[in-house]
Coordinates of C-alpha atoms in Angstrom, one line a residue:
R169 CA 140.2 93.6 90.0
R170 CA 140.4 94.3 94.0
S171 CA 138.0 97.7 92.9
D172 CA 135.6 95.6 90.5
L173 CA 134.6 94.0 93.9
S174 CA 132.3 96.7 95.3
T175 CA 130.5 96.7 91.6
F176 CA 129.9 92.8 90.8
P177 CA 129.6 92.5 95.2
E178 CA 127.6 88.5 94.3
L179 CA 130.2 86.7 92.7
F180 CA 132.2 86.7 95.2
E181 CA 132.3 85.3 99.1
T182 CA 132.3 87.3 101.5
N183 CA 135.6 86.9 102.9
S184 CA 137.6 84.4 101.4
L185 CA 137.6 86.3 98.2
S186 CA 137.4 83.5 96.6
L187 CA 135.5 83.7 92.5
C188 CA 132.4 81.9 91.9
L189 CA 133.6 81.3 88.5
P190 CA 131.3 78.0 86.5
F191 CA 135.2 75.9 86.3
P192 CA 135.7 72.7 88.5
S193 CA 139.3 73.2 87.6
A194 CA 139.7 76.6 88.1
S195 CA 142.5 78.5 89.9
V196 CA 143.1 81.6 91.2
R197 CA 145.4 83.8 92.6
F198 CA 146.2 87.1 93.5
D199 CA 148.9 89.5 91.6
G200 CA 149.3 92.9 90.7
G201 CA 146.3 93.8 91.8
Y202 CA 144.3 91.7 89.4
F203 CA 142.6 88.1 90.2
L204 CA 144.7 85.7 88.2
V205 CA 142.1 83.1 87.2
G206 CA 143.7 79.6 85.6
I207 CA 141.6 76.8 83.8
E208 CA 143.3 73.9 82.5
G209 CA 144.0 74.1 78.5
V210 CA 143.4 77.6 78.2
S211 CA 146.3 79.9 78.2
Q212 CA 146.8 83.4 79.5
D213 CA 146.6 84.8 75.9
D214 CA 143.1 83.0 75.0
T215 CA 141.5 85.3 78.5
V216 CA 141.2 89.0 78.1
P217 CA 139.8 91.9 81.1
M218 CA 136.7 90.4 82.9
N219 CA 135.3 94.3 82.7
L220 CA 135.0 93.8 78.7
L221 CA 131.3 94.3 77.6
R222 CA 130.9 91.9 74.8
V223 CA 128.1 92.7 72.1
C224 CA 126.5 91.5 68.7
L225 CA 124.8 92.9 66.6
A226 CA 122.1 90.3 65.4
Q227 CA 122.0 91.1 61.5
I228 CA 119.0 89.0 60.4
N229 CA 116.4 88.4 57.5
P230 CA 112.9 88.0 59.1
T231 CA 109.5 88.3 57.2
V232 CA 107.0 90.7 57.4
G233 CA 104.0 88.8 59.4
A234 CA 105.3 85.3 60.0
L235 CA 106.1 86.0 63.7
H236 CA 105.9 82.8 64.9
A237 CA 109.2 82.1 62.2
N238 CA 110.8 85.5 63.2
A239 CA 110.3 84.5 67.0
E240 CA 111.7 81.6 66.4
R241 CA 114.7 82.8 64.5
I242 CA 115.2 85.6 67.0
A243 CA 115.7 83.0 70.0
E244 CA 118.2 80.8 68.5
I245 CA 120.5 83.4 67.1
A246 CA 120.3 84.9 70.5
H247 CA 121.2 81.6 72.3
V248 CA 124.2 81.3 69.2
A249 CA 125.1 84.7 70.6
V250 CA 125.3 83.5 74.2
R251 CA 127.6 80.4 73.2
K252 CA 129.8 83.9 71.6
R253 CA 129.9 85.0 75.2
A254 CA 127.6 87.8 74.4
D255 CA 126.1 90.7 77.4
L256 CA 124.4 92.7 75.2
I257 CA 122.9 91.0 72.1
V258 CA 121.1 93.8 69.3
F259 CA 118.1 92.7 67.1
P260 CA 117.1 95.2 64.7
E261 CA 114.3 97.2 64.5
M262 CA 111.0 95.6 63.5
A263 CA 112.6 92.5 63.7
L264 CA 109.9 90.4 65.4
S265 CA 106.9 91.6 62.6
G266 CA 109.6 92.0 59.6
Y267 CA 109.9 95.7 58.0
P268 CA 108.3 97.9 56.7
P269 CA 104.6 96.1 58.8
E270 CA 102.9 99.3 56.8
D271 CA 98.7 98.5 57.5
L272 CA 99.5 95.5 59.8
V273 CA 99.9 97.7 62.6
L274 CA 96.6 99.2 62.2
R275 CA 95.1 95.4 63.1
P276 CA 94.2 95.4 66.5
H277 CA 94.4 91.3 65.8
F278 CA 97.9 91.9 65.0
L279 CA 99.4 94.1 67.4
A280 CA 97.5 91.8 69.6
D281 CA 99.7 88.4 68.2
V282 CA 103.1 90.7 68.3
E283 CA 102.2 91.4 71.9
R284 CA 101.5 87.5 72.4
F285 CA 105.2 86.7 70.9
L286 CA 107.2 89.5 72.8
S287 CA 105.8 87.1 76.1
D288 CA 106.7 84.1 74.4
L289 CA 110.3 85.5 73.8
E290 CA 110.3 86.1 77.3
R291 CA 110.3 82.3 77.9
R292 CA 112.3 81.5 75.1
L293 CA 115.2 84.0 74.8
P294 CA 118.0 83.3 77.5
T295 CA 118.4 84.7 80.8
G296 CA 122.0 85.9 80.9
P297 CA 122.5 88.7 78.5
V298 CA 120.0 91.7 78.0
V299 CA 118.5 91.4 74.3
L300 CA 117.1 94.1 72.5
V301 CA 113.9 93.4 69.9
G302 CA 112.2 96.0 67.8
A303 CA 108.8 95.2 67.4
P304 CA 105.5 97.3 67.4
R305 CA 103.8 98.7 70.4
H306 CA 100.2 99.0 71.4
A307 CA 100.1 101.0 74.3
P308 CA 97.3 100.6 76.5
D309 CA 95.5 104.1 75.6
G310 CA 95.5 103.1 72.2
A311 CA 98.9 104.8 70.1
R312 CA 101.4 102.8 68.5
F313 CA 105.0 103.1 68.6
N314 CA 108.0 101.8 66.9
S315 CA 110.1 100.1 70.0
A316 CA 113.3 98.5 71.4
F317 CA 111.8 95.3 74.1
A318 CA 114.6 94.7 76.9
F319 CA 115.0 90.9 78.0
A320 CA 117.0 89.1 80.5
G321 CA 116.5 87.2 83.6
G322 CA 113.1 85.7 81.9
R323 CA 111.5 88.1 81.3
R324 CA 110.5 91.9 80.2
I325 CA 112.6 94.5 81.6
G326 CA 112.0 97.5 79.5
V327 CA 110.8 99.4 76.6
Y328 CA 112.0 102.6 74.5
D329 CA 110.1 103.9 72.2
K330 CA 111.2 105.6 68.6
M331 CA 111.7 109.5 68.8
L332 CA 112.4 110.6 65.4
L333 CA 109.8 108.9 62.8
P334 CA 110.8 109.4 59.2
N335 CA 108.4 110.8 56.8
Y336 CA 110.0 110.9 53.3
G337 CA 110.4 108.8 50.4
V338 CA 109.3 104.9 51.3
F339 CA 108.2 105.5 55.5
D340 CA 105.0 107.0 56.0
E341 CA 106.1 105.9 60.0
V342 CA 103.9 109.2 61.1
R343 CA 100.8 108.0 60.1
L344 CA 101.5 104.2 61.8
F345 CA 102.9 105.5 65.0
R346 CA 103.4 108.2 67.8
P347 CA 106.7 109.4 68.8
G348 CA 108.1 109.0 71.6
E349 CA 109.0 111.4 74.2
R350 CA 112.1 110.4 76.4
P351 CA 115.7 109.2 75.5
G352 CA 116.0 105.5 77.2
R353 CA 119.3 103.4 78.1
I354 CA 120.8 100.6 79.5
R355 CA 122.5 100.4 82.9
M356 CA 124.5 97.2 83.0
G357 CA 127.4 97.4 85.6
P358 CA 129.2 100.5 84.8
W359 CA 128.1 101.0 81.5
R360 CA 125.5 103.3 80.5
I361 CA 124.2 102.6 76.8
G362 CA 122.1 104.9 75.0
I363 CA 119.4 103.1 72.3
H364 CA 118.6 104.1 69.0
I365 CA 115.9 103.7 66.9
C366 CA 117.3 103.9 63.0
E367 CA 116.1 107.4 62.5
D368 CA 117.3 109.0 65.7
S369 CA 120.5 108.9 65.0
W370 CA 120.4 110.8 61.4
H371 CA 119.6 114.4 62.8
P372 CA 122.2 114.8 65.7
E373 CA 121.1 118.1 66.3
K374 CA 118.3 116.6 67.4
P375 CA 117.5 115.4 71.2
P376 CA 117.8 111.3 70.4
C377 CA 121.6 112.7 70.4
V378 CA 121.7 115.5 72.1
S379 CA 119.9 114.3 75.3
L380 CA 122.1 111.3 75.4
R381 CA 125.8 113.4 74.8
G382 CA 127.9 113.2 77.7
A383 CA 125.4 110.5 79.5
V384 CA 126.8 107.2 77.5
D385 CA 129.8 104.9 77.3
F386 CA 127.8 104.2 73.6
V387 CA 125.2 104.3 71.6
V388 CA 123.4 100.9 70.6
N389 CA 120.7 101.6 66.7
L390 CA 118.1 98.8 66.3
S391 CA 117.5 99.9 62.6
S392 CA 115.8 99.2 59.0
S393 CA 118.1 101.2 56.9
P394 CA 116.7 100.2 53.3
Y395 CA 119.2 99.8 50.2
F396 CA 120.3 102.4 47.5
Y397 CA 123.1 102.7 45.3
R398 CA 126.0 104.4 47.4
K399 CA 124.0 103.8 50.4
I400 CA 126.4 102.4 53.0
R401 CA 128.7 105.2 52.4
L402 CA 126.4 108.0 53.3
R403 CA 124.4 105.8 55.8
E404 CA 128.8 105.7 57.9
R405 CA 128.7 109.1 56.7
V406 CA 125.5 109.7 58.7
L407 CA 126.6 107.7 62.2
R408 CA 129.8 109.4 61.9
A409 CA 128.2 112.7 63.2
A410 CA 125.9 110.6 65.2
A411 CA 129.0 109.6 66.8
R412 CA 130.6 113.1 67.3
A413 CA 126.6 114.5 68.8
V414 CA 126.8 112.1 71.2
G415 CA 130.6 111.9 72.4
A416 CA 130.6 108.3 72.2
P417 CA 130.9 105.2 69.6
L418 CA 127.8 104.1 67.7
L419 CA 127.0 100.4 67.8
Y420 CA 124.1 100.3 64.2
C421 CA 122.4 96.6 63.7
N422 CA 121.0 97.0 60.0
L423 CA 117.8 94.8 59.0
V424 CA 119.1 92.6 55.7
G425 CA 116.8 91.1 53.2
G426 CA 114.7 91.9 50.6
Q427 CA 110.9 93.4 51.2
D428 CA 108.3 94.0 48.2
E429 CA 110.4 96.4 46.3
L430 CA 112.8 97.6 49.6
V431 CA 116.0 95.6 49.9
F432 CA 117.9 96.2 53.3
D433 CA 121.5 95.6 52.9
G434 CA 122.9 95.1 56.3
G435 CA 126.4 96.1 57.2
S436 CA 126.2 96.2 60.7
I437 CA 129.0 98.8 61.9
A438 CA 130.7 99.6 65.3
I439 CA 132.1 103.1 64.4
D440 CA 133.0 106.1 66.2
E441 CA 133.4 110.0 64.4
S442 CA 136.1 109.1 62.5
R443 CA 136.8 105.5 61.8
V444 CA 135.3 102.0 61.9
W445 CA 135.8 99.7 64.3
A446 CA 133.6 96.9 62.7
R447 CA 131.7 96.2 60.1
A448 CA 129.6 93.1 59.2
G449 CA 128.8 91.7 55.8
V450 CA 126.4 93.2 53.3
F451 CA 123.3 91.9 51.8
E452 CA 124.2 88.0 53.8
E453 CA 123.1 87.1 57.8
D454 CA 125.7 88.4 59.9
L455 CA 126.9 88.2 64.1
L456 CA 128.7 91.5 64.4
I457 CA 131.1 90.6 67.7
V458 CA 131.4 93.7 69.3
D459 CA 134.1 93.7 72.8
M460 CA 133.7 97.2 74.8
G461 CA 135.2 98.5 77.4
P462 CA 136.8 99.0 79.9
A463 CA 133.9 101.4 80.5
T464 CA 135.3 104.9 80.5
K465 CA 133.5 106.8 83.3
V466 CA 130.3 105.8 85.4
V467 CA 127.5 108.5 84.4
E468 CA 125.9 110.2 87.6
E469 CA 122.5 111.0 87.1
G470 CA 122.3 114.6 86.9
S471 CA 125.7 114.6 84.8
E472 CA 125.3 116.8 81.6
G473 CA 123.4 115.3 79.0
A474 CA 121.6 113.4 81.5
G475 CA 117.7 114.9 82.0
A476 CA 114.8 113.4 82.0
R477 CA 115.4 109.6 80.2
L478 CA 114.0 106.2 80.4
D479 CA 116.6 103.7 82.0
I480 CA 116.2 99.7 81.6
V481 CA 118.4 98.5 84.1
G482 CA 119.8 94.9 83.2
P483 CA 122.2 92.8 84.4
P484 CA 125.7 93.1 84.8
P485 CA 128.0 91.5 82.8
R486 CA 129.1 88.2 84.0
A487 CA 132.3 88.2 85.3
G488 CA 134.4 84.7 85.1
Y489 CA 134.3 84.5 80.9
L490 CA 137.5 83.1 79.6
R491 CA 137.4 84.4 75.8
R492 CA 139.8 85.6 73.3
P493 CA 139.7 89.1 72.8
S494 CA 138.0 89.4 69.3
T495 CA 139.9 91.2 66.9
A496 CA 137.6 93.9 64.7
R497 CA 136.2 92.3 61.6
I498 CA 136.0 95.0 58.9
E499 CA 134.4 93.5 55.9
P500 CA 135.2 95.6 53.0
L501 CA 132.5 97.3 51.0
P502 CA 132.1 95.7 47.6
S503 CA 132.5 98.1 44.3
P504 CA 129.8 99.8 43.0
E505 CA 128.7 97.3 40.4
A506 CA 128.8 94.1 42.8
E507 CA 126.7 96.5 45.2
V508 CA 123.8 96.6 43.3
Y509 CA 124.1 93.3 41.5
A510 CA 123.6 91.9 45.3
A511 CA 121.2 93.7 46.2
L512 CA 119.3 92.6 42.7
Q513 CA 119.9 89.0 43.9
L514 CA 118.6 89.2 46.7
G515 CA 115.8 91.3 46.4
L516 CA 114.5 88.9 43.7
R517 CA 115.7 86.1 45.7
D518 CA 113.6 86.5 48.9
Y519 CA 110.4 87.6 46.9
V520 CA 110.2 84.5 45.2
R521 CA 111.2 82.5 48.4
K522 CA 109.0 84.3 50.6
N523 CA 106.0 84.5 48.9
G524 CA 106.0 80.7 47.9
F525 CA 107.1 80.5 43.9
H526 CA 108.8 77.5 42.8
G527 CA 110.6 79.0 40.4
V528 CA 110.7 82.3 38.2
V529 CA 110.1 82.2 34.0
V530 CA 112.3 84.3 31.8
G531 CA 111.0 86.2 28.5
L532 CA 114.5 86.1 27.1
S533 CA 114.3 88.4 23.4
G534 CA 118.3 87.9 22.4
G535 CA 118.8 91.2 24.3
I536 CA 121.1 92.7 27.1
D537 CA 117.9 93.5 29.7
S538 CA 116.1 89.8 28.8
A539 CA 120.1 88.3 29.3
L540 CA 121.1 90.3 32.6
T541 CA 117.7 89.5 34.1
A542 CA 117.8 85.7 33.8
T543 CA 122.2 86.3 34.9
I544 CA 120.4 87.7 38.1
A545 CA 117.8 85.1 38.6
V546 CA 120.3 82.1 38.1
D547 CA 122.5 83.9 40.5
A548 CA 119.8 84.0 43.1
L549 CA 118.0 80.6 42.3
G550 CA 120.1 78.2 40.7
P551 CA 120.0 77.5 37.0
N552 CA 117.0 74.5 38.4
C553 CA 115.1 77.6 39.7
V554 CA 114.8 79.7 36.2
H555 CA 112.9 78.6 33.2
G556 CA 113.8 80.8 30.0
I557 CA 111.5 81.3 26.7
S558 CA 112.2 82.6 23.5
M559 CA 109.1 84.1 21.3
P560 CA 111.0 85.3 17.8
S561 CA 108.6 86.8 15.6
R562 CA 108.4 87.5 12.0
Y563 CA 111.1 90.9 13.0
T564 CA 113.2 88.3 14.9
S565 CA 117.0 88.7 13.9
P566 CA 119.2 85.4 13.5
G567 CA 121.7 87.1 15.7
T568 CA 118.7 87.7 18.3
R569 CA 117.3 85.0 18.1
T570 CA 121.2 82.8 18.5
D571 CA 121.7 84.8 21.7
A572 CA 118.6 83.6 23.2
R573 CA 120.0 80.3 23.3
R574 CA 123.1 80.7 24.0
V575 CA 122.7 83.1 26.8
A576 CA 120.4 79.6 28.3
E577 CA 122.7 77.3 27.5
S578 CA 125.8 79.1 29.1
L579 CA 123.2 79.7 32.3
G580 CA 122.4 75.8 32.3
I581 CA 118.3 76.4 33.0
S582 CA 115.6 75.0 30.5
F583 CA 114.8 76.4 27.3
I584 CA 111.9 76.5 25.1
E585 CA 111.2 78.0 22.1
Q586 CA 107.5 79.2 20.5
P587 CA 107.6 81.4 18.0
I588 CA 104.5 83.6 17.7
E589 CA 103.8 83.8 13.9
R590 CA 100.9 82.0 14.0
L591 CA 98.9 83.9 16.8
Y592 CA 100.4 87.2 15.2
T593 CA 98.8 86.3 12.5
A594 CA 95.7 85.1 13.4
F595 CA 94.8 88.4 15.4
L596 CA 95.6 90.5 12.4
E597 CA 93.3 87.8 10.7
E598 CA 90.4 88.5 13.1
L599 CA 91.0 92.1 13.7
T600 CA 92.4 93.9 10.9
P601 CA 88.8 93.7 9.0
H602 CA 87.8 96.0 12.1
W603 CA 90.3 99.3 11.0
R604 CA 90.6 98.3 7.3
G605 CA 92.1 101.4 5.4
R606 CA 94.4 102.6 8.7
A607 CA 98.0 102.0 8.2
P608 CA 99.6 99.5 10.7
D609 CA 101.0 101.4 13.9
V610 CA 102.5 100.6 17.4
T611 CA 99.1 98.9 17.4
E612 CA 100.4 96.1 15.2
E613 CA 104.1 96.6 17.4
N614 CA 102.2 96.2 20.7
L615 CA 100.1 93.0 19.6
Q616 CA 103.4 90.9 19.6
A617 CA 104.4 92.0 22.6
R618 CA 100.9 91.4 24.4
I619 CA 101.2 88.1 22.8
R620 CA 104.3 87.3 24.6
G621 CA 102.9 88.4 28.3
V622 CA 100.2 86.0 27.5
I623 CA 102.3 82.9 27.1
L624 CA 104.5 84.4 29.9
M625 CA 101.7 83.9 32.1
A626 CA 100.5 80.7 30.6
F627 CA 103.5 79.1 32.2
S628 CA 103.6 81.0 34.8
N629 CA 99.9 79.3 35.8
K630 CA 100.5 75.9 34.8
F631 CA 104.3 75.4 36.2
G632 CA 103.9 78.2 39.7
W633 CA 106.3 80.1 38.5
L634 CA 106.7 83.7 39.3
A635 CA 107.1 85.8 35.4
V636 CA 110.1 88.0 35.1
T637 CA 109.8 91.4 33.5
T638 CA 112.8 92.4 31.8
G639 CA 112.3 96.2 31.4
N640 CA 114.5 98.8 32.6
K641 CA 114.1 102.1 34.2
S642 CA 114.6 104.2 31.4
E643 CA 112.4 102.5 29.8
V644 CA 110.0 102.6 32.8
A645 CA 109.8 106.1 32.9
T646 CA 109.8 107.3 28.9
G647 CA 107.1 104.5 28.8
Y648 CA 108.6 102.6 26.5
C649 CA 107.1 99.7 27.3
T650 CA 103.9 98.2 26.6
L651 CA 100.8 96.8 29.0
Y652 CA 100.6 94.2 29.7
G653 CA 102.4 92.4 27.0
D654 CA 106.5 93.0 28.1
M655 CA 104.9 95.0 31.7
A656 CA 102.7 91.7 32.1
G657 CA 104.4 89.8 35.0
G658 CA 104.9 89.5 38.6
F659 CA 108.2 91.2 39.5
A660 CA 110.6 93.5 37.8
V661 CA 114.8 93.4 38.7
L662 CA 115.4 95.4 36.5
K663 CA 112.2 98.2 37.0
D664 CA 115.0 100.7 38.9
V665 CA 118.3 100.1 36.6
P666 CA 119.1 102.4 33.9
K667 CA 119.6 101.1 30.6
T668 CA 123.6 102.5 30.9
L669 CA 124.1 100.9 34.5
V670 CA 122.3 97.4 32.6
Y671 CA 125.6 97.4 30.3
R672 CA 127.6 98.2 33.3
L673 CA 126.0 95.1 35.5
A674 CA 126.1 93.0 32.2
R675 CA 130.0 93.8 32.0
W676 CA 130.9 93.4 35.6
R677 CA 128.7 90.1 35.6
N678 CA 130.8 88.7 32.4
R679 CA 133.7 89.2 34.2
Q680 CA 133.0 87.5 37.3
G681 CA 133.4 83.8 36.0
P682 CA 136.5 81.9 33.7
R683 CA 134.1 83.1 30.9
P684 CA 131.0 85.5 29.6
V685 CA 127.4 84.2 30.6
I686 CA 126.1 86.8 28.7
P687 CA 127.5 86.7 25.0
P688 CA 129.7 89.5 23.8
S689 CA 127.2 89.8 20.6
T690 CA 124.3 90.9 22.8
I691 CA 126.5 93.6 24.8
R692 CA 127.6 94.6 21.2
R693 CA 124.3 94.9 19.5
A694 CA 122.2 98.4 19.1
P695 CA 119.4 97.8 21.5
T696 CA 116.2 97.1 19.5
A697 CA 112.4 95.7 20.3
E698 CA 112.4 94.7 16.8
L699 CA 108.5 95.0 16.9
R700 CA 108.7 96.3 13.3
E701 CA 111.6 96.0 10.3
N702 CA 115.0 97.6 11.4
Q703 CA 113.8 98.9 14.4
K704 CA 116.0 101.0 16.9
D705 CA 114.7 102.4 20.4
Q706 CA 117.1 105.5 19.8
D707 CA 114.0 106.0 16.6
T708 CA 111.8 107.3 19.5
L709 CA 114.3 107.8 22.5
P710 CA 117.3 110.2 22.6
P711 CA 120.7 108.0 22.9
Y712 CA 120.7 106.3 26.6
P713 CA 123.7 108.4 27.9
V714 CA 122.0 111.4 27.2
L715 CA 118.9 110.5 28.4
D716 CA 119.2 108.6 31.9
G717 CA 121.5 112.1 32.7
I718 CA 118.0 113.8 32.2
L719 CA 116.2 110.9 33.8
E720 CA 118.6 111.4 37.1
R721 CA 117.7 115.0 37.2
Y722 CA 114.0 115.2 36.3
V723 CA 113.2 112.3 38.3
E724 CA 115.5 111.9 41.2
R725 CA 116.0 114.9 41.8
D726 CA 112.7 117.1 40.7
E727 CA 114.7 118.9 38.9
G728 CA 112.6 121.6 36.3
V729 CA 113.5 121.9 32.6
E730 CA 115.5 125.2 32.8
Q731 CA 117.4 123.4 35.6
I732 CA 118.2 120.5 33.1
V733 CA 119.0 122.7 30.4
A734 CA 121.3 125.5 32.1
V735 CA 123.7 122.2 33.1
G736 CA 123.8 121.8 29.2
Y737 CA 121.4 119.6 27.9
D738 CA 119.6 120.6 24.6
A739 CA 116.6 122.1 25.5
A740 CA 114.5 120.6 22.5
T741 CA 115.6 117.0 23.9
V742 CA 115.5 117.4 27.5
R743 CA 111.3 118.9 26.9
R744 CA 110.9 115.7 24.7
V745 CA 111.8 113.5 27.9
A746 CA 109.5 115.2 30.2
R747 CA 106.9 115.2 28.7
M748 CA 107.6 111.6 28.0
V749 CA 107.8 111.5 31.7
D750 CA 104.6 113.0 32.8
R751 CA 102.1 111.1 30.7
N752 CA 103.1 107.5 31.2
E753 CA 102.4 107.8 34.9
Y754 CA 99.7 105.6 34.3
K755 CA 101.6 103.0 33.2
R756 CA 103.7 103.4 35.9
R757 CA 101.1 102.4 38.6
Q758 CA 100.2 99.4 36.8
A759 CA 103.4 98.1 36.2
A760 CA 105.2 95.1 38.6
P761 CA 107.0 95.7 41.8
G762 CA 110.7 95.7 41.5
V763 CA 113.6 96.3 43.5
K764 CA 114.5 99.9 44.6
I765 CA 118.3 100.3 44.1
T766 CA 118.1 104.7 43.0
P767 CA 117.3 107.5 45.8
K768 CA 113.7 107.9 44.0
A769 CA 112.6 104.7 42.1
F770 CA 109.1 105.3 41.1
G771 CA 106.3 103.7 43.2
R772 CA 106.7 104.4 47.0
D773 CA 108.9 106.8 46.5
R774 CA 107.5 109.3 44.0
R775 CA 103.6 109.7 44.1
I776 CA 102.3 111.7 41.2
P777 CA 99.1 112.2 40.4
I778 CA 98.1 109.9 37.3
T779 CA 95.4 112.9 36.3
N780 CA 98.0 115.6 36.5
A781 CA 97.0 118.7 34.1
Y782 CA 100.2 120.4 35.7
D783 CA 102.5 122.4 33.0
H784 CA 105.6 123.1 34.5
E785 CA 107.2 124.8 30.5
A786 CA 103.4 126.7 31.4
S787 CA 103.5 128.4 35.1
D788 CA 105.3 131.4 36.3

């Protein structure tokens, strides 16, 4: 278009107005104010206007600390994006270091290695587009920042430092980083593009959003936003509010993958204040291509919202591309059960693979928790990597013993039945003389669980399998579990999954195939630990629907006993549950890490003192 000549003068010969295109068979003619470019074999329907900006949101799964592997992946994906004709390539927050790097950033040698790989990326990244990469930054004065580095033309052309540092829940960035002081923009030809890093978009009333209002055509956000149940929908509401505050669309690139107890769901999106334009897949790596433009305005310095800012000047979009307009790809959101199940799968898969385990071993009791755990493990790792061990005792019923074998057969995993009766008898014979005259109690029950833990850990040591525990959040919350027994293991898949949700997930998974993988009898059976005759969970615990309702309010919402009773729960039951939760903090501190899927999980989310004499009932 004639008006574009002044914007991209280097693309045209001064007098002849001929296009410099990388196509030997290109023909150009002027018609209706536009230069029409023809290439042999390419129809006019395959082209888009040359002043579109193609943005690639590179939703990748890095490993914390794996600087070489992460840099290799960033470079590889950037070159893939170039083949898709990207002008601007955006990687997630801390893509080079992995997120969260935690106290690694307190180590000077780690930050020096980060700098070395950033320099290496200058050489490795494609030179044409602008590439944004998240990484920690060590400033000359010793300060550390959570930053976005901009690359183009074989060099770093600028850096933006995250302004809002989260310091709640699983985050403690205030302890690690200094906040940035100035908003940032990229200038690419007529486009003015704002830069946010994760939390910057979560507070529309604060400077990262307010200072960009009226000053940008759109905002890109480099994010590592961890998952919890229904977080995907919450995040989209937050980003719509940010787009409204800025007055421009927001292109959000989120991390994906499992890191210790956290899972990052991806779901990168292009969104404005009213709708989602495009959405990547969730719980998987993906490249989301979004064509932006033509630019709605050219923002002049000094215009509304410009203020004091850090400008990163990049090359203009490369004219001359002949490319098909991208159809906005909007991947559907999964159902609530599918969403949680995918998070559990990804969390387990990445924990196993990133930590170098050869497979997992699961104790199969014939109950619903172990059946669901084994099923998730098979879906995550494949049947050859999952090994089931049944350890029946004198109290194990024929039904649970049969169901343990049925689960293994339906999943196609290896199965060992190792009865514990002789070991249990030997322990009783050795120990009973020391407590002669005392009636059997929880001691004898816990011995069985601990013998099983020893057996599982023996197989773990011998074969390099990760021992996966099977306890759920309802049990962990109330202490209905045995230290060094059923809590023994390296990873707890269901640690943050309430018992009622365990049943929902089991039923959902059974509907996903031609036949149920979890025996219906396992789902129907009243839950029991089978550590004594005729034992049922509800001998000790309230019914699970009641218990889980109380736990959600007491643990996740931090409501007090009076508040919970006020909504209709029995006062004595609420007090009993609260006491069980409070007195079992010492057990939870010794539990294996597990996948976070609720807004407040035990662990990084909830830091209650073990020695704690606070009595909420006695306080004024």
